[in-house]
PDB file of N, CA and C in Angstrom:
ATOM      1  N   GLN A   1      -9.515 -39.090 -17.483  1.00  0.00           N
ATOM      2  CA  GLN A   1     -10.465 -39.655 -18.332  1.00  0.00           C
ATOM      3  C   GLN A   1     -10.080 -40.288 -19.500  1.00  0.00           C
ATOM      4  N   VAL A   2     -10.354 -41.577 -19.644  1.00  0.00           N
ATOM      5  CA  VAL A   2      -9.673 -42.452 -20.908  1.00  0.00           C
ATOM      6  C   VAL A   2     -10.577 -42.128 -21.999  1.00  0.00           C
ATOM      7  N   GLN A   3     -10.096 -42.058 -23.039  1.00  0.00           N
ATOM      8  CA  GLN A   3     -10.859 -41.851 -24.381  1.00  0.00           C
ATOM      9  C   GLN A   3     -10.425 -42.974 -25.118  1.00  0.00           C
ATOM     10  N   LEU A   4     -11.426 -43.469 -25.991  1.00  0.00           N
ATOM     11  CA  LEU A   4     -11.001 -44.486 -26.973  1.00  0.00           C
ATOM     12  C   LEU A   4     -11.444 -44.059 -28.341  1.00  0.00           C
ATOM     13  N   VAL A   5     -10.647 -44.107 -29.343  1.00  0.00           N
ATOM     14  CA  VAL A   5     -10.708 -43.563 -30.560  1.00  0.00           C
ATOM     15  C   VAL A   5     -10.679 -44.745 -31.726  1.00  0.00           C
ATOM     16  N   GLU A   6     -11.832 -45.128 -32.458  1.00  0.00           N
ATOM     17  CA  GLU A   6     -11.787 -46.098 -33.248  1.00  0.00           C
ATOM     18  C   GLU A   6     -11.657 -45.682 -34.454  1.00  0.00           C
ATOM     19  N   SER A   7     -11.066 -46.452 -35.405  1.00  0.00           N
ATOM     20  CA  SER A   7     -10.935 -46.342 -36.885  1.00  0.00           C
ATOM     21  C   SER A   7     -10.823 -47.507 -37.585  1.00  0.00           C
ATOM     22  N   GLY A   8     -10.988 -47.358 -38.947  1.00  0.00           N
ATOM     23  CA  GLY A   8     -11.143 -48.522 -39.992  1.00  0.00           C
ATOM     24  C   GLY A   8     -12.425 -49.175 -40.526  1.00  0.00           C
ATOM     25  N   GLY A   9     -13.369 -48.655 -40.004  1.00  0.00           N
ATOM     26  CA  GLY A   9     -14.682 -49.077 -40.422  1.00  0.00           C
ATOM     27  C   GLY A   9     -14.879 -48.524 -41.791  1.00  0.00           C
ATOM     28  N   GLY A  10     -15.859 -48.977 -42.554  1.00  0.00           N
ATOM     29  CA  GLY A  10     -16.421 -48.534 -43.857  1.00  0.00           C
ATOM     30  C   GLY A  10     -17.277 -49.556 -44.583  1.00  0.00           C
ATOM     31  N   LEU A  11     -17.473 -49.595 -45.941  1.00  0.00           N
ATOM     32  CA  LEU A  11     -18.169 -50.294 -46.691  1.00  0.00           C
ATOM     33  C   LEU A  11     -17.293 -51.229 -47.533  1.00  0.00           C
ATOM     34  N   VAL A  12     -17.758 -52.486 -47.513  1.00  0.00           N
ATOM     35  CA  VAL A  12     -17.096 -53.570 -48.041  1.00  0.00           C
ATOM     36  C   VAL A  12     -18.028 -54.623 -48.543  1.00  0.00           C
ATOM     37  N   GLN A  13     -17.553 -55.364 -49.608  1.00  0.00           N
ATOM     38  CA  GLN A  13     -18.303 -56.231 -50.165  1.00  0.00           C
ATOM     39  C   GLN A  13     -18.289 -57.649 -49.382  1.00  0.00           C
ATOM     40  N   ALA A  14     -19.355 -58.406 -49.462  1.00  0.00           N
ATOM     41  CA  ALA A  14     -19.349 -59.592 -48.817  1.00  0.00           C
ATOM     42  C   ALA A  14     -18.143 -60.471 -49.322  1.00  0.00           C
ATOM     43  N   GLY A  15     -17.388 -61.058 -48.269  1.00  0.00           N
ATOM     44  CA  GLY A  15     -16.100 -61.967 -48.539  1.00  0.00           C
ATOM     45  C   GLY A  15     -15.053 -60.941 -48.444  1.00  0.00           C
ATOM     46  N   GLY A  16     -15.149 -59.797 -48.259  1.00  0.00           N
ATOM     47  CA  GLY A  16     -13.989 -58.765 -48.052  1.00  0.00           C
ATOM     48  C   GLY A  16     -13.378 -58.743 -46.472  1.00  0.00           C
ATOM     49  N   SER A  17     -12.348 -57.987 -46.461  1.00  0.00           N
ATOM     50  CA  SER A  17     -11.812 -57.658 -45.190  1.00  0.00           C
ATOM     51  C   SER A  17     -11.635 -56.196 -44.574  1.00  0.00           C
ATOM     52  N   LEU A  18     -11.773 -55.945 -43.366  1.00  0.00           N
ATOM     53  CA  LEU A  18     -11.481 -54.915 -42.955  1.00  0.00           C
ATOM     54  C   LEU A  18     -10.871 -55.109 -41.430  1.00  0.00           C
ATOM     55  N   ARG A  19      -9.970 -54.035 -41.135  1.00  0.00           N
ATOM     56  CA  ARG A  19      -9.340 -54.090 -39.991  1.00  0.00           C
ATOM     57  C   ARG A  19      -9.544 -52.847 -39.021  1.00  0.00           C
ATOM     58  N   LEU A  20     -10.164 -53.125 -37.921  1.00  0.00           N
ATOM     59  CA  LEU A  20     -10.501 -51.889 -36.812  1.00  0.00           C
ATOM     60  C   LEU A  20      -9.462 -51.679 -36.109  1.00  0.00           C
ATOM     61  N   SER A  21      -9.278 -50.489 -35.678  1.00  0.00           N
ATOM     62  CA  SER A  21      -8.158 -50.090 -34.683  1.00  0.00           C
ATOM     63  C   SER A  21      -8.886 -49.219 -33.438  1.00  0.00           C
ATOM     64  N   CYS A  22      -8.357 -49.463 -32.208  1.00  0.00           N
ATOM     65  CA  CYS A  22      -8.911 -48.384 -31.442  1.00  0.00           C
ATOM     66  C   CYS A  22      -7.626 -48.128 -30.474  1.00  0.00           C
ATOM     67  N   ALA A  23      -7.452 -46.802 -30.242  1.00  0.00           N
ATOM     68  CA  ALA A  23      -6.353 -46.376 -29.412  1.00  0.00           C
ATOM     69  C   ALA A  23      -6.753 -45.635 -28.172  1.00  0.00           C
ATOM     70  N   ALA A  24      -6.464 -46.000 -26.938  1.00  0.00           N
ATOM     71  CA  ALA A  24      -6.762 -45.433 -25.941  1.00  0.00           C
ATOM     72  C   ALA A  24      -5.758 -44.547 -25.411  1.00  0.00           C
ATOM     73  N   SER A  25      -6.536 -43.353 -24.881  1.00  0.00           N
ATOM     74  CA  SER A  25      -5.543 -42.279 -24.431  1.00  0.00           C
ATOM     75  C   SER A  25      -5.933 -41.725 -22.956  1.00  0.00           C
ATOM     76  N   GLY A  26      -5.201 -41.091 -22.173  1.00  0.00           N
ATOM     77  CA  GLY A  26      -5.664 -40.473 -21.063  1.00  0.00           C
ATOM     78  C   GLY A  26      -5.687 -41.345 -19.759  1.00  0.00           C
ATOM     79  N   SER A  27      -5.285 -42.685 -20.015  1.00  0.00           N
ATOM     80  CA  SER A  27      -5.084 -43.684 -18.918  1.00  0.00           C
ATOM     81  C   SER A  27      -3.901 -43.559 -17.876  1.00  0.00           C
ATOM     82  N   SER A  28      -4.196 -43.413 -16.649  1.00  0.00           N
ATOM     83  CA  SER A  28      -3.216 -43.244 -15.716  1.00  0.00           C
ATOM     84  C   SER A  28      -3.002 -44.613 -15.209  1.00  0.00           C
ATOM     85  N   GLY A  29      -3.799 -45.776 -15.517  1.00  0.00           N
ATOM     86  CA  GLY A  29      -3.537 -47.014 -15.064  1.00  0.00           C
ATOM     87  C   GLY A  29      -3.490 -47.895 -16.132  1.00  0.00           C
ATOM     88  N   SER A  30      -3.229 -49.258 -15.940  1.00  0.00           N
ATOM     89  CA  SER A  30      -2.995 -50.294 -16.841  1.00  0.00           C
ATOM     90  C   SER A  30      -4.319 -50.578 -17.517  1.00  0.00           C
ATOM     91  N   ILE A  31      -4.375 -50.686 -18.630  1.00  0.00           N
ATOM     92  CA  ILE A  31      -5.764 -51.250 -19.152  1.00  0.00           C
ATOM     93  C   ILE A  31      -5.732 -52.703 -19.164  1.00  0.00           C
ATOM     94  N   SER A  32      -6.912 -53.255 -18.722  1.00  0.00           N
ATOM     95  CA  SER A  32      -7.079 -54.778 -18.488  1.00  0.00           C
ATOM     96  C   SER A  32      -7.501 -55.322 -19.825  1.00  0.00           C
ATOM     97  N   ASP A  33      -8.905 -55.548 -19.555  1.00  0.00           N
ATOM     98  CA  ASP A  33      -9.710 -56.192 -20.798  1.00  0.00           C
ATOM     99  C   ASP A  33      -9.933 -55.014 -21.877  1.00  0.00           C
ATOM    100  N   MET A  34      -9.895 -55.437 -23.094  1.00  0.00           N
ATOM    101  CA  MET A  34     -10.229 -54.561 -24.162  1.00  0.00           C
ATOM    102  C   MET A  34     -11.094 -55.688 -25.031  1.00  0.00           C
ATOM    103  N   ALA A  35     -12.061 -54.836 -25.617  1.00  0.00           N
ATOM    104  CA  ALA A  35     -13.058 -55.565 -26.451  1.00  0.00           C
ATOM    105  C   ALA A  35     -13.627 -54.989 -27.557  1.00  0.00           C
ATOM    106  N   TRP A  36     -14.338 -55.776 -28.546  1.00  0.00           N
ATOM    107  CA  TRP A  36     -15.108 -55.062 -29.613  1.00  0.00           C
ATOM    108  C   TRP A  36     -16.523 -55.521 -29.314  1.00  0.00           C
ATOM    109  N   TYR A  37     -17.439 -54.735 -29.405  1.00  0.00           N
ATOM    110  CA  TYR A  37     -18.861 -54.926 -29.411  1.00  0.00           C
ATOM    111  C   TYR A  37     -19.453 -54.470 -30.567  1.00  0.00           C
ATOM    112  N   ARG A  38     -20.482 -55.035 -31.061  1.00  0.00           N
ATOM    113  CA  ARG A  38     -21.416 -54.388 -32.241  1.00  0.00           C
ATOM    114  C   ARG A  38     -22.833 -54.253 -31.985  1.00  0.00           C
ATOM    115  N   GLN A  39     -23.472 -53.396 -32.526  1.00  0.00           N
ATOM    116  CA  GLN A  39     -24.879 -53.185 -32.575  1.00  0.00           C
ATOM    117  C   GLN A  39     -25.507 -52.881 -33.880  1.00  0.00           C
ATOM    118  N   ALA A  40     -26.549 -53.643 -34.327  1.00  0.00           N
ATOM    119  CA  ALA A  40     -26.761 -53.687 -35.366  1.00  0.00           C
ATOM    120  C   ALA A  40     -28.423 -52.950 -35.244  1.00  0.00           C
ATOM    121  N   PRO A  41     -28.962 -52.235 -36.286  1.00  0.00           N
ATOM    122  CA  PRO A  41     -30.195 -51.667 -36.188  1.00  0.00           C
ATOM    123  C   PRO A  41     -31.314 -52.575 -35.680  1.00  0.00           C
ATOM    124  N   GLY A  42     -31.966 -52.093 -34.351  1.00  0.00           N
ATOM    125  CA  GLY A  42     -33.080 -52.972 -34.040  1.00  0.00           C
ATOM    126  C   GLY A  42     -32.437 -54.140 -33.012  1.00  0.00           C
ATOM    127  N   LYS A  43     -31.358 -54.207 -32.754  1.00  0.00           N
ATOM    128  CA  LYS A  43     -30.770 -55.371 -32.040  1.00  0.00           C
ATOM    129  C   LYS A  43     -29.950 -54.832 -30.787  1.00  0.00           C
ATOM    130  N   GLN A  44     -29.622 -55.779 -29.921  1.00  0.00           N
ATOM    131  CA  GLN A  44     -28.919 -55.241 -28.723  1.00  0.00           C
ATOM    132  C   GLN A  44     -27.385 -55.489 -28.945  1.00  0.00           C
ATOM    133  N   ARG A  45     -26.592 -54.494 -28.242  1.00  0.00           N
ATOM    134  CA  ARG A  45     -25.339 -54.717 -28.317  1.00  0.00           C
ATOM    135  C   ARG A  45     -24.824 -56.097 -27.981  1.00  0.00           C
ATOM    136  N   GLU A  46     -23.846 -56.501 -28.737  1.00  0.00           N
ATOM    137  CA  GLU A  46     -23.349 -57.893 -28.509  1.00  0.00           C
ATOM    138  C   GLU A  46     -21.734 -57.822 -28.470  1.00  0.00           C
ATOM    139  N   LEU A  47     -21.248 -58.804 -27.874  1.00  0.00           N
ATOM    140  CA  LEU A  47     -19.719 -59.042 -27.663  1.00  0.00           C
ATOM    141  C   LEU A  47     -19.339 -59.642 -28.928  1.00  0.00           C
ATOM    142  N   VAL A  48     -18.173 -59.073 -29.604  1.00  0.00           N
ATOM    143  CA  VAL A  48     -17.829 -59.749 -30.782  1.00  0.00           C
ATOM    144  C   VAL A  48     -16.456 -60.554 -30.395  1.00  0.00           C
ATOM    145  N   ALA A  49     -15.514 -59.755 -29.811  1.00  0.00           N
ATOM    146  CA  ALA A  49     -14.363 -60.311 -29.338  1.00  0.00           C
ATOM    147  C   ALA A  49     -13.678 -59.673 -28.104  1.00  0.00           C
ATOM    148  N   ALA A  50     -13.139 -60.381 -27.234  1.00  0.00           N
ATOM    149  CA  ALA A  50     -12.453 -59.788 -26.117  1.00  0.00           C
ATOM    150  C   ALA A  50     -10.912 -60.251 -26.031  1.00  0.00           C
ATOM    151  N   ILE A  51     -10.203 -59.422 -25.266  1.00  0.00           N
ATOM    152  CA  ILE A  51      -8.736 -59.927 -24.969  1.00  0.00           C
ATOM    153  C   ILE A  51      -8.300 -59.327 -23.812  1.00  0.00           C
ATOM    154  N   THR A  52      -7.742 -60.336 -22.982  1.00  0.00           N
ATOM    155  CA  THR A  52      -7.140 -59.605 -21.624  1.00  0.00           C
ATOM    156  C   THR A  52      -5.871 -59.278 -21.874  1.00  0.00           C
ATOM    157  N   ARG A  53      -5.248 -58.583 -20.911  1.00  0.00           N
ATOM    158  CA  ARG A  53      -3.801 -57.937 -21.005  1.00  0.00           C
ATOM    159  C   ARG A  53      -2.888 -58.937 -21.285  1.00  0.00           C
ATOM    160  N   ASP A  54      -2.994 -60.380 -20.806  1.00  0.00           N
ATOM    161  CA  ASP A  54      -1.923 -61.171 -21.103  1.00  0.00           C
ATOM    162  C   ASP A  54      -2.177 -62.041 -22.534  1.00  0.00           C
ATOM    163  N   GLY A  55      -3.337 -61.490 -23.159  1.00  0.00           N
ATOM    164  CA  GLY A  55      -3.576 -62.100 -24.617  1.00  0.00           C
ATOM    165  C   GLY A  55      -4.680 -63.088 -24.555  1.00  0.00           C
ATOM    166  N   SER A  56      -5.362 -63.591 -23.594  1.00  0.00           N
ATOM    167  CA  SER A  56      -6.255 -64.510 -23.661  1.00  0.00           C
ATOM    168  C   SER A  56      -7.535 -64.007 -24.517  1.00  0.00           C
ATOM    169  N   THR A  57      -8.098 -64.745 -25.307  1.00  0.00           N
ATOM    170  CA  THR A  57      -9.242 -64.171 -26.292  1.00  0.00           C
ATOM    171  C   THR A  57     -10.459 -65.087 -26.031  1.00  0.00           C
ATOM    172  N   ASN A  58     -11.517 -64.471 -26.444  1.00  0.00           N
ATOM    173  CA  ASN A  58     -12.644 -65.085 -26.684  1.00  0.00           C
ATOM    174  C   ASN A  58     -13.776 -64.429 -27.775  1.00  0.00           C
ATOM    175  N   TYR A  59     -14.426 -65.200 -28.255  1.00  0.00           N
ATOM    176  CA  TYR A  59     -14.951 -64.465 -29.530  1.00  0.00           C
ATOM    177  C   TYR A  59     -16.572 -65.004 -29.628  1.00  0.00           C
ATOM    178  N   LEU A  60     -17.254 -64.192 -30.109  1.00  0.00           N
ATOM    179  CA  LEU A  60     -18.601 -64.543 -30.628  1.00  0.00           C
ATOM    180  C   LEU A  60     -18.700 -65.912 -31.596  1.00  0.00           C
ATOM    181  N   ASP A  61     -19.439 -66.778 -31.235  1.00  0.00           N
ATOM    182  CA  ASP A  61     -19.439 -68.048 -32.180  1.00  0.00           C
ATOM    183  C   ASP A  61     -19.421 -67.661 -33.884  1.00  0.00           C
ATOM    184  N   SER A  62     -20.216 -66.809 -34.057  1.00  0.00           N
ATOM    185  CA  SER A  62     -20.180 -66.397 -35.594  1.00  0.00           C
ATOM    186  C   SER A  62     -18.797 -65.869 -35.944  1.00  0.00           C
ATOM    187  N   ALA A  63     -18.004 -65.283 -35.062  1.00  0.00           N
ATOM    188  CA  ALA A  63     -16.813 -64.602 -35.434  1.00  0.00           C
ATOM    189  C   ALA A  63     -15.664 -65.530 -35.432  1.00  0.00           C
ATOM    190  N   LYS A  64     -15.724 -66.734 -34.916  1.00  0.00           N
ATOM    191  CA  LYS A  64     -14.719 -67.496 -34.480  1.00  0.00           C
ATOM    192  C   LYS A  64     -14.196 -68.022 -35.933  1.00  0.00           C
ATOM    193  N   GLY A  65     -12.962 -68.152 -36.196  1.00  0.00           N
ATOM    194  CA  GLY A  65     -12.425 -68.488 -37.565  1.00  0.00           C
ATOM    195  C   GLY A  65     -12.475 -67.389 -38.600  1.00  0.00           C
ATOM    196  N   ARG A  66     -13.065 -66.240 -38.389  1.00  0.00           N
ATOM    197  CA  ARG A  66     -13.030 -65.002 -39.370  1.00  0.00           C
ATOM    198  C   ARG A  66     -12.338 -63.821 -38.853  1.00  0.00           C
ATOM    199  N   PHE A  67     -12.838 -63.603 -37.454  1.00  0.00           N
ATOM    200  CA  PHE A  67     -12.228 -62.472 -36.900  1.00  0.00           C
ATOM    201  C   PHE A  67     -11.131 -62.693 -35.866  1.00  0.00           C
ATOM    202  N   THR A  68     -10.198 -61.967 -35.868  1.00  0.00           N
ATOM    203  CA  THR A  68      -9.074 -61.933 -34.920  1.00  0.00           C
ATOM    204  C   THR A  68      -8.559 -60.765 -34.009  1.00  0.00           C
ATOM    205  N   ILE A  69      -8.892 -60.789 -32.903  1.00  0.00           N
ATOM    206  CA  ILE A  69      -8.535 -59.614 -31.796  1.00  0.00           C
ATOM    207  C   ILE A  69      -7.068 -59.638 -31.312  1.00  0.00           C
ATOM    208  N   SER A  70      -6.504 -58.619 -31.636  1.00  0.00           N
ATOM    209  CA  SER A  70      -5.102 -58.460 -30.912  1.00  0.00           C
ATOM    210  C   SER A  70      -5.054 -56.979 -30.259  1.00  0.00           C
ATOM    211  N   ARG A  71      -3.957 -57.017 -29.531  1.00  0.00           N
ATOM    212  CA  ARG A  71      -3.539 -55.634 -29.010  1.00  0.00           C
ATOM    213  C   ARG A  71      -2.056 -55.427 -28.827  1.00  0.00           C
ATOM    214  N   ALA A  72      -1.760 -54.244 -28.687  1.00  0.00           N
ATOM    215  CA  ALA A  72      -0.545 -53.750 -28.464  1.00  0.00           C
ATOM    216  C   ALA A  72      -0.453 -52.977 -27.019  1.00  0.00           C
ATOM    217  N   ASN A  73      -0.038 -53.546 -26.035  1.00  0.00           N
ATOM    218  CA  ASN A  73      -0.045 -53.031 -24.893  1.00  0.00           C
ATOM    219  C   ASN A  73       0.604 -51.811 -24.594  1.00  0.00           C
ATOM    220  N   THR A  74       1.853 -51.589 -25.416  1.00  0.00           N
ATOM    221  CA  THR A  74       2.806 -50.632 -25.336  1.00  0.00           C
ATOM    222  C   THR A  74       2.012 -49.298 -25.919  1.00  0.00           C
ATOM    223  N   LYS A  75       1.034 -49.452 -26.989  1.00  0.00           N
ATOM    224  CA  LYS A  75       0.335 -48.478 -27.489  1.00  0.00           C
ATOM    225  C   LYS A  75      -0.799 -48.271 -27.251  1.00  0.00           C
ATOM    226  N   ASN A  76      -1.438 -49.100 -26.275  1.00  0.00           N
ATOM    227  CA  ASN A  76      -2.758 -48.984 -25.513  1.00  0.00           C
ATOM    228  C   ASN A  76      -3.749 -49.019 -26.807  1.00  0.00           C
ATOM    229  N   THR A  77      -3.475 -50.014 -27.750  1.00  0.00           N
ATOM    230  CA  THR A  77      -4.368 -50.020 -28.689  1.00  0.00           C
ATOM    231  C   THR A  77      -4.723 -51.613 -28.835  1.00  0.00           C
ATOM    232  N   VAL A  78      -6.081 -51.887 -29.474  1.00  0.00           N
ATOM    233  CA  VAL A  78      -6.737 -52.989 -29.861  1.00  0.00           C
ATOM    234  C   VAL A  78      -6.930 -53.081 -31.253  1.00  0.00           C
ATOM    235  N   TYR A  79      -7.082 -54.019 -31.829  1.00  0.00           N
ATOM    236  CA  TYR A  79      -7.271 -54.336 -32.995  1.00  0.00           C
ATOM    237  C   TYR A  79      -8.192 -55.307 -33.326  1.00  0.00           C
ATOM    238  N   LEU A  80      -9.096 -55.256 -34.518  1.00  0.00           N
ATOM    239  CA  LEU A  80      -9.797 -56.393 -34.903  1.00  0.00           C
ATOM    240  C   LEU A  80      -9.747 -56.694 -36.377  1.00  0.00           C
ATOM    241  N   GLN A  81      -9.162 -57.622 -36.733  1.00  0.00           N
ATOM    242  CA  GLN A  81      -9.073 -58.149 -38.108  1.00  0.00           C
ATOM    243  C   GLN A  81     -10.330 -58.869 -38.421  1.00  0.00           C
ATOM    244  N   MET A  82     -10.966 -58.463 -39.487  1.00  0.00           N
ATOM    245  CA  MET A  82     -12.313 -59.175 -39.914  1.00  0.00           C
ATOM    246  C   MET A  82     -12.141 -59.575 -41.215  1.00  0.00           C
ATOM    247  N   ASN A  83     -12.139 -60.956 -41.646  1.00  0.00           N
ATOM    248  CA  ASN A  83     -12.116 -61.423 -42.896  1.00  0.00           C
ATOM    249  C   ASN A  83     -13.501 -62.276 -43.116  1.00  0.00           C
ATOM    250  N   SER A  84     -13.507 -62.603 -44.477  1.00  0.00           N
ATOM    251  CA  SER A  84     -14.795 -63.362 -44.864  1.00  0.00           C
ATOM    252  C   SER A  84     -16.107 -62.751 -44.466  1.00  0.00           C
ATOM    253  N   LEU A  85     -16.109 -61.251 -44.439  1.00  0.00           N
ATOM    254  CA  LEU A  85     -17.339 -60.419 -44.113  1.00  0.00           C
ATOM    255  C   LEU A  85     -18.642 -60.934 -44.617  1.00  0.00           C
ATOM    256  N   LYS A  86     -19.685 -60.989 -43.876  1.00  0.00           N
ATOM    257  CA  LYS A  86     -21.010 -61.172 -44.342  1.00  0.00           C
ATOM    258  C   LYS A  86     -21.909 -60.040 -44.286  1.00  0.00           C
ATOM    259  N   PRO A  87     -22.837 -59.920 -45.041  1.00  0.00           N
ATOM    260  CA  PRO A  87     -23.826 -58.761 -44.598  1.00  0.00           C
ATOM    261  C   PRO A  87     -24.250 -58.793 -43.241  1.00  0.00           C
ATOM    262  N   GLU A  88     -24.526 -59.797 -42.656  1.00  0.00           N
ATOM    263  CA  GLU A  88     -24.939 -59.859 -41.066  1.00  0.00           C
ATOM    264  C   GLU A  88     -24.102 -59.238 -40.242  1.00  0.00           C
ATOM    265  N   ASP A  89     -22.698 -59.059 -40.694  1.00  0.00           N
ATOM    266  CA  ASP A  89     -21.777 -58.373 -39.876  1.00  0.00           C
ATOM    267  C   ASP A  89     -21.997 -56.947 -39.739  1.00  0.00           C
ATOM    268  N   THR A  90     -22.882 -56.505 -40.729  1.00  0.00           N
ATOM    269  CA  THR A  90     -23.331 -55.013 -40.637  1.00  0.00           C
ATOM    270  C   THR A  90     -23.599 -54.309 -39.360  1.00  0.00           C
ATOM    271  N   ALA A  91     -23.026 -53.367 -38.766  1.00  0.00           N
ATOM    272  CA  ALA A  91     -23.350 -53.083 -37.401  1.00  0.00           C
ATOM    273  C   ALA A  91     -22.356 -51.865 -37.152  1.00  0.00           C
ATOM    274  N   VAL A  92     -22.637 -50.922 -36.188  1.00  0.00           N
ATOM    275  CA  VAL A  92     -21.785 -50.245 -35.481  1.00  0.00           C
ATOM    276  C   VAL A  92     -20.867 -50.917 -34.511  1.00  0.00           C
ATOM    277  N   TYR A  93     -19.632 -50.797 -34.749  1.00  0.00           N
ATOM    278  CA  TYR A  93     -18.498 -51.584 -33.795  1.00  0.00           C
ATOM    279  C   TYR A  93     -18.135 -50.628 -32.765  1.00  0.00           C
ATOM    280  N   TYR A  94     -18.138 -51.013 -31.537  1.00  0.00           N
ATOM    281  CA  TYR A  94     -17.817 -50.366 -30.196  1.00  0.00           C
ATOM    282  C   TYR A  94     -16.513 -50.732 -29.868  1.00  0.00           C
ATOM    283  N   CYS A  95     -15.381 -49.926 -29.492  1.00  0.00           N
ATOM    284  CA  CYS A  95     -14.309 -50.507 -28.755  1.00  0.00           C
ATOM    285  C   CYS A  95     -14.596 -50.189 -27.210  1.00  0.00           C
ATOM    286  N   TYR A  96     -14.203 -51.173 -26.424  1.00  0.00           N
ATOM    287  CA  TYR A  96     -14.366 -51.283 -24.952  1.00  0.00           C
ATOM    288  C   TYR A  96     -13.036 -51.619 -24.201  1.00  0.00           C
ATOM    289  N   ALA A  97     -13.088 -50.672 -23.085  1.00  0.00           N
ATOM    290  CA  ALA A  97     -11.815 -50.919 -22.120  1.00  0.00           C
ATOM    291  C   ALA A  97     -12.142 -50.900 -20.842  1.00  0.00           C
ATOM    292  N   SER A  98     -11.302 -51.556 -20.064  1.00  0.00           N
ATOM    293  CA  SER A  98     -11.647 -51.815 -18.620  1.00  0.00           C
ATOM    294  C   SER A  98     -10.246 -51.011 -17.963  1.00  0.00           C
ATOM    295  N   VAL A  99     -10.459 -50.098 -16.963  1.00  0.00           N
ATOM    296  CA  VAL A  99      -9.169 -49.685 -16.533  1.00  0.00           C
ATOM    297  C   VAL A  99      -9.521 -49.200 -15.097  1.00  0.00           C
ATOM    298  N   SER A 100      -8.778 -49.746 -14.149  1.00  0.00           N
ATOM    299  CA  SER A 100      -8.907 -49.642 -12.685  1.00  0.00           C
ATOM    300  C   SER A 100     -10.539 -49.941 -12.310  1.00  0.00           C
ATOM    301  N   PHE A 101     -11.230 -50.862 -12.908  1.00  0.00           N
ATOM    302  CA  PHE A 101     -12.559 -51.292 -12.574  1.00  0.00           C
ATOM    303  C   PHE A 101     -13.586 -50.362 -13.293  1.00  0.00           C
ATOM    304  N   ARG A 102     -13.084 -49.537 -14.103  1.00  0.00           N
ATOM    305  CA  ARG A 102     -14.059 -48.631 -14.876  1.00  0.00           C
ATOM    306  C   ARG A 102     -14.111 -49.002 -16.206  1.00  0.00           C
ATOM    307  N   VAL A 103     -15.158 -48.829 -16.736  1.00  0.00           N
ATOM    308  CA  VAL A 103     -15.287 -49.280 -18.165  1.00  0.00           C
ATOM    309  C   VAL A 103     -15.536 -48.120 -19.072  1.00  0.00           C
ATOM    310  N   TYR A 104     -15.100 -48.070 -20.147  1.00  0.00           N
ATOM    311  CA  TYR A 104     -15.026 -46.994 -21.199  1.00  0.00           C
ATOM    312  C   TYR A 104     -15.361 -47.619 -22.725  1.00  0.00           C
ATOM    313  N   TRP A 105     -15.967 -46.728 -23.481  1.00  0.00           N
ATOM    314  CA  TRP A 105     -16.416 -46.970 -24.720  1.00  0.00           C
ATOM    315  C   TRP A 105     -16.017 -45.979 -25.756  1.00  0.00           C
ATOM    316  N   GLY A 106     -15.787 -46.358 -27.062  1.00  0.00           N
ATOM    317  CA  GLY A 106     -15.526 -45.523 -27.994  1.00  0.00           C
ATOM    318  C   GLY A 106     -16.863 -45.159 -28.575  1.00  0.00           C
ATOM    319  N   GLN A 107     -16.690 -44.198 -29.531  1.00  0.00           N
ATOM    320  CA  GLN A 107     -17.838 -43.571 -30.130  1.00  0.00           C
ATOM    321  C   GLN A 107     -18.573 -44.431 -31.213  1.00  0.00           C
ATOM    322  N   GLY A 108     -17.987 -45.597 -31.588  1.00  0.00           N
ATOM    323  CA  GLY A 108     -18.287 -46.369 -32.634  1.00  0.00           C
ATOM    324  C   GLY A 108     -17.827 -46.141 -34.057  1.00  0.00           C
ATOM    325  N   THR A 109     -17.739 -47.112 -34.891  1.00  0.00           N
ATOM    326  CA  THR A 109     -17.373 -46.832 -36.238  1.00  0.00           C
ATOM    327  C   THR A 109     -18.315 -47.991 -37.109  1.00  0.00           C
ATOM    328  N   GLN A 110     -18.693 -47.374 -38.068  1.00  0.00           N
ATOM    329  CA  GLN A 110     -19.734 -48.154 -38.841  1.00  0.00           C
ATOM    330  C   GLN A 110     -19.087 -49.281 -39.847  1.00  0.00           C
ATOM    331  N   VAL A 111     -19.394 -50.315 -39.984  1.00  0.00           N
ATOM    332  CA  VAL A 111     -19.113 -51.451 -40.833  1.00  0.00           C
ATOM    333  C   VAL A 111     -20.361 -51.810 -41.540  1.00  0.00           C
ATOM    334  N   THR A 112     -20.252 -51.817 -42.999  1.00  0.00           N
ATOM    335  CA  THR A 112     -21.251 -52.068 -43.651  1.00  0.00           C
ATOM    336  C   THR A 112     -20.915 -53.156 -44.583  1.00  0.00           C
ATOM    337  N   VAL A 113     -21.426 -54.248 -44.784  1.00  0.00           N
ATOM    338  CA  VAL A 113     -21.169 -55.468 -45.859  1.00  0.00           C
ATOM    339  C   VAL A 113     -22.266 -55.371 -46.737  1.00  0.00           C
ATOM    340  N   SER A 114     -21.874 -55.160 -48.047  1.00  0.00           N
ATOM    341  CA  SER A 114     -22.973 -55.358 -49.038  1.00  0.00           C
ATOM    342  C   SER A 114     -22.989 -56.679 -49.622  1.00  0.00           C
ATOM    343  N   SER A 115     -24.102 -57.273 -50.105  1.00  0.00           N
ATOM    344  CA  SER A 115     -24.146 -58.661 -50.635  1.00  0.00           C
ATOM    345  C   SER A 115     -23.903 -58.498 -51.913  1.00  0.00           C
TER     346      SER A 115
END
């Protein structure tokens, strides 16, 4: 059973930065895609950024130029560097991983951006 543990959320002022981390454990196979999703109150969960095992990335339009996703395959860890944060980035951020055609989710970490 794969477990994903996120860290790095918190409260930050608009214009500030945060770095989220997500470490995967318990995987007996290679982790293929990893991603960050977010869900704000009253809204659907949305993809923020994704990265394949070979490093190809894609981003939510509103995250382009501000957020950077990266991963360390040897550590089974994915990161999300978030700069120039805006109040509308406030949400619970969830880590996602695909392993052997199964998907796994982290428990979520709260990011709150004050104006």
